[in-house]
Coordinates of N, CA, C and O in Angstrom, one line a residue:
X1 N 73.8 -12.7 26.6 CA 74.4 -11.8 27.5 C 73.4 -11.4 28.6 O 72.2 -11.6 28.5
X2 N 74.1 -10.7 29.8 CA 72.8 -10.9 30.9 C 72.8 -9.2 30.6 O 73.7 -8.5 30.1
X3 N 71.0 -8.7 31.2 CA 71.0 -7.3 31.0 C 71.7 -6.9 32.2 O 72.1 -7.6 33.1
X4 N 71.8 -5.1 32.1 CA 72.6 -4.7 33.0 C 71.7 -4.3 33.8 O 70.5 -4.0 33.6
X5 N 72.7 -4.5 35.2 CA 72.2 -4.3 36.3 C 72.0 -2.9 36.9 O 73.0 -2.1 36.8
X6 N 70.8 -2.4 37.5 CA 70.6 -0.8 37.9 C 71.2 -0.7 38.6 O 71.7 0.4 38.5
X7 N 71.7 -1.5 39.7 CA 72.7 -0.9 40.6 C 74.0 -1.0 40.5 O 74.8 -0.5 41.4
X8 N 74.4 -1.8 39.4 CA 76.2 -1.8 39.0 C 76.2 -0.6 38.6 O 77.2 0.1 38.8
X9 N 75.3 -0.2 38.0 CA 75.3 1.3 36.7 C 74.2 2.4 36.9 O 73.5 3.1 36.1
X10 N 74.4 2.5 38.1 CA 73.1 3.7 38.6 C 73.7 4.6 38.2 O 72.9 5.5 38.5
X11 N 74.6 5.1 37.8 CA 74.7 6.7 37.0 C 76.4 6.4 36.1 O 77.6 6.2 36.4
X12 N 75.8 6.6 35.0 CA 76.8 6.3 33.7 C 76.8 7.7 32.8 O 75.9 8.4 32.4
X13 N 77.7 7.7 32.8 CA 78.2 9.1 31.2 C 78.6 8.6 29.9 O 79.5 7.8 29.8
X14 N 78.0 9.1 28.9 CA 78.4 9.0 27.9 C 79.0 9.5 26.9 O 78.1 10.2 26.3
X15 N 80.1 9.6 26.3 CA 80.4 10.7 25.8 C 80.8 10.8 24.1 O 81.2 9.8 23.5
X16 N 80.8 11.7 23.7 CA 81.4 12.0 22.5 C 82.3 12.9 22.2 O 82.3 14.0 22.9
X17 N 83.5 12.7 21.0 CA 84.1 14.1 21.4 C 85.1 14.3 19.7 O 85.4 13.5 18.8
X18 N 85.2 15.5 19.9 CA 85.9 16.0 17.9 C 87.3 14.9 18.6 O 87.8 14.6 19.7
X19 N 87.4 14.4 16.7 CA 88.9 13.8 17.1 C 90.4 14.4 17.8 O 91.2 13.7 18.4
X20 N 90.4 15.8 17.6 CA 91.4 16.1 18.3 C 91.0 16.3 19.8 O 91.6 17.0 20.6
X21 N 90.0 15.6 20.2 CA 89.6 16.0 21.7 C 89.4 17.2 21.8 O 89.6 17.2 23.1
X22 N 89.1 18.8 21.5 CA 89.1 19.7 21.9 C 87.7 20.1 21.8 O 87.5 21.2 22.0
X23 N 86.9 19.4 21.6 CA 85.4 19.6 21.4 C 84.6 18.0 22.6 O 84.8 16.8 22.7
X24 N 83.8 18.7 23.0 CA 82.9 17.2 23.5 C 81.9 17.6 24.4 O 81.9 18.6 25.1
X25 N 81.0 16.8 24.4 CA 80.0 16.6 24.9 C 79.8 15.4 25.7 O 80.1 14.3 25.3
X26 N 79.2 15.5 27.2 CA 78.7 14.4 28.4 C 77.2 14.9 27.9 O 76.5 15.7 27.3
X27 N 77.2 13.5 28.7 CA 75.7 12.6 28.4 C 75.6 11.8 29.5 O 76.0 10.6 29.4
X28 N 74.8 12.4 30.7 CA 74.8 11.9 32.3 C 74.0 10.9 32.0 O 73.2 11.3 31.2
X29 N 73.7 9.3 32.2 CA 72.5 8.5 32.2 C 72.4 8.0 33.2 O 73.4 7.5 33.6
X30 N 71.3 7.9 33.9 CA 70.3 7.6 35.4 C 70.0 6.2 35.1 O 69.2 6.1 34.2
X31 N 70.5 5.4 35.5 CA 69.6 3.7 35.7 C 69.1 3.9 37.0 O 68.7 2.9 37.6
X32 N 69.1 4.8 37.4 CA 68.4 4.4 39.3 C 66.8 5.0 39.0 O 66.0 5.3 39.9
X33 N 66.7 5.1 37.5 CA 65.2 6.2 37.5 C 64.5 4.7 37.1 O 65.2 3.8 36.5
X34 N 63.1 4.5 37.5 CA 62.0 3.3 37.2 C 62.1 3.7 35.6 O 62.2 2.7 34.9
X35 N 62.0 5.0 34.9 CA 61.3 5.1 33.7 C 62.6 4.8 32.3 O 63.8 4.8 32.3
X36 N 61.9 4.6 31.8 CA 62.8 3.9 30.0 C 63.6 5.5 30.2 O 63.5 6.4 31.1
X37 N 64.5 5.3 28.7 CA 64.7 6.4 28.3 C 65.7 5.9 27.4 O 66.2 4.7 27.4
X38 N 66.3 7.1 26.4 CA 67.2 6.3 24.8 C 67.7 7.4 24.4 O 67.1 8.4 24.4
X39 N 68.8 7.4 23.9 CA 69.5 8.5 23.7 C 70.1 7.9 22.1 O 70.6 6.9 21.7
X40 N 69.6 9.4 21.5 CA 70.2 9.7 19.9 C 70.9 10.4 19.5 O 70.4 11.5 19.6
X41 N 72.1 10.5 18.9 CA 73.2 11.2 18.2 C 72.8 10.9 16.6 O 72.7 9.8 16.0
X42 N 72.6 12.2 16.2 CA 71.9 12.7 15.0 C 73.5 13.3 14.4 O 74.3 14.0 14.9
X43 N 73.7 12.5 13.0 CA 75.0 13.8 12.7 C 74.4 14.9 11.7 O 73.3 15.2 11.3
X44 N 75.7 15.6 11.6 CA 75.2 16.8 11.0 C 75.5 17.1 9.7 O 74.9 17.9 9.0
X45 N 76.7 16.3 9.4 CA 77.0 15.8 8.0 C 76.9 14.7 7.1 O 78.0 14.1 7.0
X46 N 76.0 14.4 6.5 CA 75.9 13.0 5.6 C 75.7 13.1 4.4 O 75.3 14.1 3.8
X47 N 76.0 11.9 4.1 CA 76.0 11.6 2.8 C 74.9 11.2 1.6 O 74.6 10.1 2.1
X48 N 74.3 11.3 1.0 CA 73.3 10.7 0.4 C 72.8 9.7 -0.1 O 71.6 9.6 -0.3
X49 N 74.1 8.6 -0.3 CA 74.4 7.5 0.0 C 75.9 6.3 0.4 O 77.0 6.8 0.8
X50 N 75.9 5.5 0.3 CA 77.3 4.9 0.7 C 79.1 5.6 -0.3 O 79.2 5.8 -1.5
X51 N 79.7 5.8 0.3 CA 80.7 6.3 -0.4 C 82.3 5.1 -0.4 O 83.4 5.0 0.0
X52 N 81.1 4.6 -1.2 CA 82.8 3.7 -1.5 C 82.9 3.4 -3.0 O 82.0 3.9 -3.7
X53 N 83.9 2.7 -3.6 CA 83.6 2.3 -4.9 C 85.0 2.2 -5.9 O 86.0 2.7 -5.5
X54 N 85.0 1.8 -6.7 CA 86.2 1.5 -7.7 C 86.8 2.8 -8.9 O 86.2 3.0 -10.0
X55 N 88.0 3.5 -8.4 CA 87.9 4.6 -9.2 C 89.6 3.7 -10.2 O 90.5 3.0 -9.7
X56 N 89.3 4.2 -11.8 CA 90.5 3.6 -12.5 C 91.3 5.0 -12.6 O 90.9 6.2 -12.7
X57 N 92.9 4.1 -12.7 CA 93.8 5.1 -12.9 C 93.4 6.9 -13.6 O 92.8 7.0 -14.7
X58 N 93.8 7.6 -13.1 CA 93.1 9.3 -13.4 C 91.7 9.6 -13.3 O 91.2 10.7 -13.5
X59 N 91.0 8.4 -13.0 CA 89.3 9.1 -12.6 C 89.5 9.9 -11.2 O 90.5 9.8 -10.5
X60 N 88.2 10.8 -10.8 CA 88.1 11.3 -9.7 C 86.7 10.9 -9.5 O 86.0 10.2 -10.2
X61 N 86.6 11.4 -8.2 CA 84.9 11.3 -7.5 C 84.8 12.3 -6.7 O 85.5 12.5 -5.7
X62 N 83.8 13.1 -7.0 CA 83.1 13.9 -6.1 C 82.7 13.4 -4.9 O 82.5 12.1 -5.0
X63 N 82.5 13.9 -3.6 CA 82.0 13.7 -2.4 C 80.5 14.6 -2.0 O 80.6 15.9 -2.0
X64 N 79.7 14.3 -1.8 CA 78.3 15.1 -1.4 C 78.3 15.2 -0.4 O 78.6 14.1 0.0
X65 N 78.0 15.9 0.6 CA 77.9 16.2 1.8 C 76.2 17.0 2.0 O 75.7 17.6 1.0
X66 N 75.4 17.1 3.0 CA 74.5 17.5 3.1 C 75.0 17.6 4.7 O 75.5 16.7 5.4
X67 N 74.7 19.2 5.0 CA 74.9 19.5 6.3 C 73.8 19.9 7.4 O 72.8 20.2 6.7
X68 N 73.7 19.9 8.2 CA 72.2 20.2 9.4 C 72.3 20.8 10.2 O 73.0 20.4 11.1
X69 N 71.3 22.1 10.4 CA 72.0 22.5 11.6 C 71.9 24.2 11.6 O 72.5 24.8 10.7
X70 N 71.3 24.8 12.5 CA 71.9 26.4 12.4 C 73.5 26.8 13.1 O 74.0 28.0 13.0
X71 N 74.1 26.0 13.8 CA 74.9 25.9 14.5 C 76.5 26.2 13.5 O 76.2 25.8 12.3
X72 N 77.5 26.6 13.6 CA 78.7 27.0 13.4 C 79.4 25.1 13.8 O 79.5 24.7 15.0
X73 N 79.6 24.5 12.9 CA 79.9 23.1 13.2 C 81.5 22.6 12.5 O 81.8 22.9 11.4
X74 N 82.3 21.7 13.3 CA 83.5 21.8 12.1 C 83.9 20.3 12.4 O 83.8 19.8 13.5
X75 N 84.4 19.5 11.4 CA 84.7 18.2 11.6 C 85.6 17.5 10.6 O 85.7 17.9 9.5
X76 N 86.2 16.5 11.1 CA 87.0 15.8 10.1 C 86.5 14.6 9.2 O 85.7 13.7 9.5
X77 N 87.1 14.9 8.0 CA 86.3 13.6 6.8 C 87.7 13.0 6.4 O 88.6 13.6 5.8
X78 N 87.6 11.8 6.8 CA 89.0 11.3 6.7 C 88.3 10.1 5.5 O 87.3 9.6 5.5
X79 N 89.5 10.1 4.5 CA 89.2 9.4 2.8 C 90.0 8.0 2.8 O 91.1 8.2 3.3
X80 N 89.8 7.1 2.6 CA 91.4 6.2 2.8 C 90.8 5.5 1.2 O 89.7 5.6 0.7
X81 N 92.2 4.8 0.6 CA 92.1 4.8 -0.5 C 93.5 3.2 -1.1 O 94.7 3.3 -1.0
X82 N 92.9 2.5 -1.5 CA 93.9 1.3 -1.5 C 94.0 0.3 -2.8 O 93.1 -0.2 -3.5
X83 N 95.1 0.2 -2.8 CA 94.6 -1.0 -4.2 C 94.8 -2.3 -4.1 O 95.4 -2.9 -3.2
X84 N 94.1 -3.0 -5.2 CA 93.6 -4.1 -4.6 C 94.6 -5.2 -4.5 O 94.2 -6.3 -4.2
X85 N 95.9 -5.1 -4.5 CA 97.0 -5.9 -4.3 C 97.3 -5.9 -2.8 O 97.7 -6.9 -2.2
X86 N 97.2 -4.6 -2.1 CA 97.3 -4.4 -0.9 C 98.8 -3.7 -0.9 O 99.3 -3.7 0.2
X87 N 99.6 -3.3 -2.1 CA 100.7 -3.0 -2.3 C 100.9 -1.5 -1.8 O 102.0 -1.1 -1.5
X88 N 99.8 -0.6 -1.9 CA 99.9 0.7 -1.9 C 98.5 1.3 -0.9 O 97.3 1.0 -1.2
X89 N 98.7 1.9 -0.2 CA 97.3 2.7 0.4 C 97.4 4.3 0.6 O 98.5 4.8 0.2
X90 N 96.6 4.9 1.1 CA 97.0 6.3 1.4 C 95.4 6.5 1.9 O 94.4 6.0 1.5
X91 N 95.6 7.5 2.9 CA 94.5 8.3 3.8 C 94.9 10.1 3.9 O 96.0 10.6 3.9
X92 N 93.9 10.6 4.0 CA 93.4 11.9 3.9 C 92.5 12.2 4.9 O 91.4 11.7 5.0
X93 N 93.0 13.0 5.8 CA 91.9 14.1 7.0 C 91.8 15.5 6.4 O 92.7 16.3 6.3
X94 N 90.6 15.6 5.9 CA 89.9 16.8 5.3 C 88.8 17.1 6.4 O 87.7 16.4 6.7
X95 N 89.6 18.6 7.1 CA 88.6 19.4 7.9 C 87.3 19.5 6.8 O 87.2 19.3 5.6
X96 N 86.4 19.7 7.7 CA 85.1 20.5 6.9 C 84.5 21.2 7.9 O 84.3 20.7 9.0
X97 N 83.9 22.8 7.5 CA 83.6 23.4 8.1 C 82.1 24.2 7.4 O 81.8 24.7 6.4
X98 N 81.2 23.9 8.9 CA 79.8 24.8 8.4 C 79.7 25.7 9.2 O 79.8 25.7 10.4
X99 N 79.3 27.0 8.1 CA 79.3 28.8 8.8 C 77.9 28.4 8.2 O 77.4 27.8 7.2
X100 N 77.5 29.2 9.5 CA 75.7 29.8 9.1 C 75.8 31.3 8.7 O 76.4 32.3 9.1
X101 N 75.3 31.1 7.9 CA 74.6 33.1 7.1 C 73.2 33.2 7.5 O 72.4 32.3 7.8
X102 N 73.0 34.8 7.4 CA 72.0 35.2 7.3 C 71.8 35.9 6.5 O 72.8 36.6 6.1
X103 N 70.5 36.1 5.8 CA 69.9 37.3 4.7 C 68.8 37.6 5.2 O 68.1 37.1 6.1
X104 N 68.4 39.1 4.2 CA 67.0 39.7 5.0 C 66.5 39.9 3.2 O 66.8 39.2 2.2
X105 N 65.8 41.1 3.6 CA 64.6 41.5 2.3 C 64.4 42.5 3.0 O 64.7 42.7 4.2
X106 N 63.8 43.3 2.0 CA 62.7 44.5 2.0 C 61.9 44.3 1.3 O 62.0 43.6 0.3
X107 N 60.4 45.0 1.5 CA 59.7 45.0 0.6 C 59.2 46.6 0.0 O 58.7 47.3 0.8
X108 N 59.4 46.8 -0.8 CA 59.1 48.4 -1.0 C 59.4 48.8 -2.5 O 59.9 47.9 -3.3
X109 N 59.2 50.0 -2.9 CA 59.6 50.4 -4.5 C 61.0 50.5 -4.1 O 61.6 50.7 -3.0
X110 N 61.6 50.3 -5.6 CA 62.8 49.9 -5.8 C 63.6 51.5 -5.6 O 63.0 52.5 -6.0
X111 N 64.8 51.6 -5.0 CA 65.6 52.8 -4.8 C 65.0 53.0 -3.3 O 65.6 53.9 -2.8
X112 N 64.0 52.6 -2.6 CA 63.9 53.7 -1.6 C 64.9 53.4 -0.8 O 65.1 54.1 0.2

């Protein structure tokens, strides 16, 4: 493939956005600038490791999630689920939502 050209693409956007579209974020990118530059999308929810695997009739599986972030964040986890004949499938969109809390302390004798 040939690289791209700075001046076909001297200013490009990139975007991301929640599946219902009502969330998103631009991402202006400059090729007319001399200097490098790289752009990373970090998520905020992952897994600990791959989530796939073979569940038999009436087993369940937990899902782990590890979330990131002080931010108020909400997203969809969609599950899909099939058997191996190809006879039957079924999918699942499971919102997931992260609230940040706060706590304090005191330090002092107790009751004051």
């Amino acid at each position: 493939s040939r690289p791209l050209s700075a001046g076909r693409y001297r200013y490009t956007d990139a975007g991301v956005e929640t599946v219902d579209g009502a969330s998103s974020v631009r991402l202006p990118l400059s090729f007319a600038s001399a200097e490098d530059f790289a752009v990373s999308l970090t998520p905020w929810a992952v897994t600990p490791g791959p989530l796939s695997g073979r569940l038999e009739r009436g087993e369940r599986a937990d899902i782990t999630l590890s979330l990131t972030g002080e931010d108020a964040r909400r997203g969809v986890l969609d599950v899909e689920a099939w058997d191996e004949s190809g006879a039957w499938e079924d999918s699942s969109a499971t919102l997931i939502e992260q609230v940040p809390f706060e706590y304090s302390w005191r330090a002092g004798e107790f009751g004051e």
